[in-house]
Short mmCIF file of C-alpha atoms and ligand atoms in Angstrom, two decimals:
data_model
loop_
_atom_site.label_atom_id
_atom_site.label_comp_id
_atom_site.label_asym_id
_atom_site.label_seq_id
_atom_site.Cartn_x
_atom_site.Cartn_y
_atom_site.Cartn_z
CA MET A 71 114.99 117.09 92.56
CA THR A 72 112.28 114.62 90.72
CA ASN A 73 115.35 113.49 88.73
CA ASN A 74 116.13 111.31 91.79
CA LEU A 75 112.89 109.43 91.33
CA SER A 76 113.50 105.62 90.08
CA GLU A 77 112.09 104.68 86.64
CA SER A 78 109.89 102.24 88.69
CA THR A 79 108.51 104.77 91.00
CA ARG A 80 108.15 107.50 88.11
CA LYS A 81 105.86 104.89 85.86
CA GLN A 82 103.60 103.87 88.98
CA ILE A 83 103.33 107.59 89.72
CA GLU A 84 102.33 108.43 86.05
CA SER A 85 99.78 105.71 86.22
CA ILE A 86 97.58 107.20 88.82
CA SER A 87 95.52 110.27 88.43
CA ILE A 88 95.91 113.04 91.04
CA ASP A 89 93.22 115.76 91.35
CA THR A 90 95.34 119.06 91.60
CA ASN A 91 92.13 120.66 93.35
CA LEU A 92 91.87 118.32 96.05
CA PRO A 93 93.99 117.78 99.21
CA LEU A 94 96.17 114.99 99.10
CA VAL A 95 97.10 112.51 101.93
CA ILE A 96 100.22 110.53 101.36
CA SER A 97 100.65 107.71 103.67
CA ASP A 98 103.15 105.18 104.64
CA ALA A 99 102.46 101.53 105.38
CA ASP A 100 104.51 99.61 107.66
CA GLU A 101 104.07 100.94 111.10
CA VAL A 102 101.49 103.71 109.86
CA LEU A 103 98.75 101.52 108.26
CA LEU A 104 100.06 97.91 108.94
CA ILE A 105 101.65 96.66 111.97
CA PHE A 106 105.20 95.73 111.06
CA MET A 107 107.60 95.47 114.07
CA GLU A 108 105.12 93.07 116.25
CA ARG A 109 105.06 90.56 113.57
CA PHE A 110 108.74 91.12 112.65
CA GLU A 111 109.62 90.47 116.20
CA ILE A 112 107.71 87.15 116.24
CA PHE A 113 109.40 85.97 112.93
CA LEU A 114 112.72 86.74 114.23
CA ASN A 115 112.23 84.78 117.57
CA ARG A 116 110.62 81.71 115.56
CA GLN A 117 114.14 81.56 114.07
CA ASP A 118 116.04 82.13 117.10
CA TYR A 119 117.11 85.69 116.56
CA PHE A 120 115.99 88.82 118.71
CA PHE A 121 115.69 92.59 118.28
CA ASP A 122 117.38 94.14 121.31
CA TRP A 123 114.99 97.59 121.06
CA SER A 124 118.19 99.70 121.85
CA SER A 125 117.87 102.20 118.97
CA PHE A 126 115.13 103.05 116.00
CA LYS A 127 116.94 101.10 113.46
CA LEU A 128 117.20 97.39 112.38
CA THR A 129 120.75 96.95 111.55
CA GLY A 130 122.56 96.74 114.86
CA ASN A 131 119.70 95.71 116.83
CA ILE A 132 119.12 92.17 115.63
CA TYR A 133 121.16 89.35 117.23
CA HIS A 134 121.43 85.71 116.87
CA LYS A 135 120.40 84.28 120.09
CA PRO A 136 122.63 81.01 120.52
CA ASP A 137 125.77 83.08 120.03
CA ASN A 138 124.92 86.50 120.24
CA HIS A 139 126.32 87.21 116.95
CA GLN A 140 125.05 90.85 115.68
CA LEU A 141 123.53 90.58 112.24
CA SER A 142 125.32 92.60 109.50
CA GLN A 143 123.48 95.01 107.08
CA GLU A 144 123.47 92.25 104.40
CA GLU A 145 122.13 89.69 106.81
CA VAL A 146 119.52 91.76 108.09
CA PHE A 147 118.24 92.93 104.45
CA SER A 148 118.11 89.18 103.63
CA LEU A 149 116.01 88.39 106.81
CA LEU A 150 113.83 91.29 105.85
CA ASP A 151 113.46 89.92 102.51
CA GLU A 152 112.28 86.58 103.73
CA PHE A 153 110.04 88.24 106.17
CA PHE A 154 108.39 90.44 103.24
CA GLU A 155 107.98 87.33 101.40
CA LYS A 156 106.31 85.01 103.98
CA GLU A 157 104.39 87.75 105.74
CA THR A 158 103.46 90.72 103.49
CA GLN A 159 100.12 89.48 102.61
CA SER A 160 98.96 88.64 106.18
CA LEU A 161 100.06 91.71 107.95
CA ASP A 162 97.34 92.90 110.60
CA ALA A 163 95.98 96.66 110.35
CA VAL A 164 97.00 99.50 112.69
CA PRO A 165 93.96 100.07 114.58
CA GLY A 166 91.78 102.73 113.35
CA ALA A 167 93.74 103.43 110.12
CA SER A 168 91.12 101.94 107.92
CA GLU A 169 88.18 104.14 109.28
CA ALA A 170 90.16 107.15 109.32
CA LEU A 171 91.43 106.96 105.88
CA ASP A 172 87.58 106.21 104.79
CA LEU A 173 86.55 109.08 106.71
CA LEU A 174 89.35 111.47 105.05
CA SER A 175 88.73 110.18 101.60
CA SER A 176 85.53 112.58 101.59
CA ARG A 177 87.70 115.44 101.63
CA ALA A 178 91.32 114.34 100.14
CA GLN A 179 92.77 111.89 98.05
CA ILE A 180 94.71 109.16 99.54
CA VAL A 181 97.61 107.41 98.16
CA ILE A 182 99.84 104.81 99.98
CA LEU A 183 103.60 105.27 99.50
CA SER A 184 105.36 102.22 100.82
CA ASN A 185 109.16 101.08 100.51
CA VAL A 186 108.20 97.43 100.75
CA PRO A 187 110.59 95.46 98.19
CA ILE A 188 108.96 95.94 94.76
CA ALA A 189 108.68 91.97 94.34
CA TYR A 190 105.87 92.09 97.01
CA ARG A 191 103.74 94.92 95.70
CA ASP A 192 100.95 92.62 94.73
CA GLU A 193 100.74 90.83 98.34
CA ARG A 194 101.24 94.47 99.77
CA LYS A 195 98.08 95.75 97.51
CA ARG A 196 96.03 92.72 98.41
CA CYS A 197 96.51 93.10 102.19
CA LEU A 198 95.56 96.98 102.21
CA SER A 199 92.57 95.92 100.18
CA ASP A 200 91.59 92.93 102.64
CA HIS A 201 91.76 95.74 105.53
CA GLY A 202 89.66 98.15 103.71
CA MET A 203 92.53 100.37 102.32
CA ASN A 204 91.92 99.88 98.56
CA TYR A 205 93.88 103.17 97.73
CA PRO A 206 96.39 103.57 94.77
CA LEU A 207 99.79 102.18 96.13
CA ILE A 208 103.26 103.52 94.94
CA VAL A 209 106.20 101.31 95.74
CA ASN A 210 109.31 103.18 96.21
CA SER A 211 112.89 102.54 97.13
CA GLY A 212 114.96 104.84 99.11
CA PRO A 213 114.24 108.24 100.31
CA LYS A 214 110.74 109.29 99.90
CA GLY A 215 111.12 113.01 99.23
CA PRO A 216 111.22 112.67 95.37
CA ALA A 217 108.13 110.40 94.94
CA VAL A 218 106.23 112.78 97.41
CA GLN A 219 107.51 115.91 95.37
CA ALA A 220 106.36 114.48 92.00
CA LEU A 221 102.84 113.25 93.52
CA SER A 222 102.09 116.71 94.93
CA VAL A 223 103.81 119.17 93.12
CA ALA A 224 100.93 120.38 90.78
CA VAL A 225 98.47 120.24 93.58
CA ARG A 226 96.76 123.41 94.91
CA ALA A 227 95.47 122.19 98.01
CA PRO A 228 97.01 121.01 101.32
CA VAL A 229 99.20 117.90 101.03
CA PHE A 230 99.87 115.73 104.15
CA PHE A 231 102.87 113.06 104.34
CA ILE A 232 102.52 110.51 107.17
CA ASP A 233 105.65 108.30 107.89
CA ASP A 234 107.48 106.85 110.91
CA SER A 235 110.77 107.34 109.51
CA PRO A 236 112.73 110.61 110.47
CA ASN A 237 114.69 110.26 107.37
CA ASN A 238 111.68 110.01 105.23
CA LEU A 239 110.23 113.08 106.70
CA LYS A 240 113.58 114.65 106.32
CA SER A 241 113.69 113.68 102.69
CA VAL A 242 110.37 115.24 102.15
CA ALA A 243 111.19 118.29 103.87
CA ASN A 244 114.24 118.75 101.58
CA VAL A 245 112.49 118.69 98.54
CA ALA A 246 108.88 119.45 99.27
CA ASP A 247 108.87 121.56 102.09
CA TYR A 248 105.28 122.96 101.48
CA VAL A 249 104.24 119.36 102.60
CA ARG A 250 102.52 119.25 105.87
CA ARG A 251 104.46 116.40 107.68
CA ILE A 252 102.93 113.69 110.35
CA HIS A 253 105.47 111.73 112.57
CA PHE A 254 103.56 108.59 113.19
CA ILE A 255 104.50 105.59 115.01
CA HIS A 256 102.17 102.61 115.76
CA ASP A 257 104.49 100.50 118.10
CA ALA A 258 104.95 102.28 121.36
CA ARG A 259 108.44 100.49 122.16
CA LEU A 260 109.64 101.59 118.92
CA ALA A 261 107.98 105.06 119.62
CA LYS A 262 110.21 105.33 122.85
CA LEU A 263 113.37 104.88 120.91
CA VAL A 264 113.05 108.22 119.07
CA GLY A 265 111.88 111.74 119.89
CA PRO A 266 109.55 113.86 117.40
CA ALA A 267 111.21 114.12 113.96
CA PRO A 268 112.74 117.53 113.63
CA ASP A 269 111.18 117.90 110.18
CA SER A 270 107.58 116.96 111.26
CA HIS A 271 104.71 119.26 112.17
CA HIS A 272 102.90 116.75 114.20
CA ARG A 273 104.09 113.59 116.16
CA THR A 274 101.08 111.16 116.62
CA ASP A 275 100.60 107.44 117.43
CA SER A 276 96.99 107.07 116.67
CA TRP A 277 94.62 107.32 113.91
CA VAL A 278 92.21 109.35 115.65
CA GLU A 279 94.78 112.09 116.59
CA THR A 280 96.17 111.77 113.06
CA ARG A 281 92.78 112.43 111.39
CA ALA A 282 91.73 115.12 113.87
CA ALA A 283 95.16 117.11 112.80
CA ILE A 284 94.62 116.70 109.26
CA GLU A 285 90.97 117.69 109.32
CA GLU A 286 91.78 120.72 111.61
CA GLU A 287 94.38 121.81 109.07
CA LEU A 288 92.11 121.14 105.98
CA SER A 289 89.27 123.29 107.54
CA ALA A 290 91.63 126.22 108.61
CA ALA A 291 92.77 126.22 105.09
CA GLY A 292 89.15 126.29 103.76
CA PHE A 293 88.94 122.62 102.23
MG1 LIG B 124 107.13 102.74 107.73
#
């Protein structure tokens, strides 16, 4: 299924080196390593929009305050793009993320797999580095399964994938079922809107728990 991989994602994956004997931790960025929702809500409110917290998705939940107009998919994408342009470089880190990755990196290699628009790749990289998370960054678009498969297919050690989106976890389950999948949501309000993803092995909302889950599995597998 790696043929679903976009040319851009494939090239980025080819440009990094993966040690096939070492465990691999592939982590999403928004709402896992970086605080997305809180800042996005501030951005919306500043422009007289609001998020109404009725389900785990952006489209359908964003309204224009003065006339209660519900934003279309296209309008949401355009706002999101503006948000990423203005804020990608200055997002705050999820508490404990940097420390946990640092500790895990003594036993596993870390790769960050983000669906931030490719135009903001450098800003995302800089922001992650500013927070002490200077790991290889792959910027993907669409379902993450093919990218995770391409990154991990040759690895002969445990592979973990961490993401807040049930769809991304499902995509990985579909094409790379051997990957251990962790459903992580930092924002407590967002977390309330979605149950544990059916395609996940763990549901966590802190890096202390996440690191413990990964380390326990690594130890059990003899790594
Ligand atoms: Mg995310």
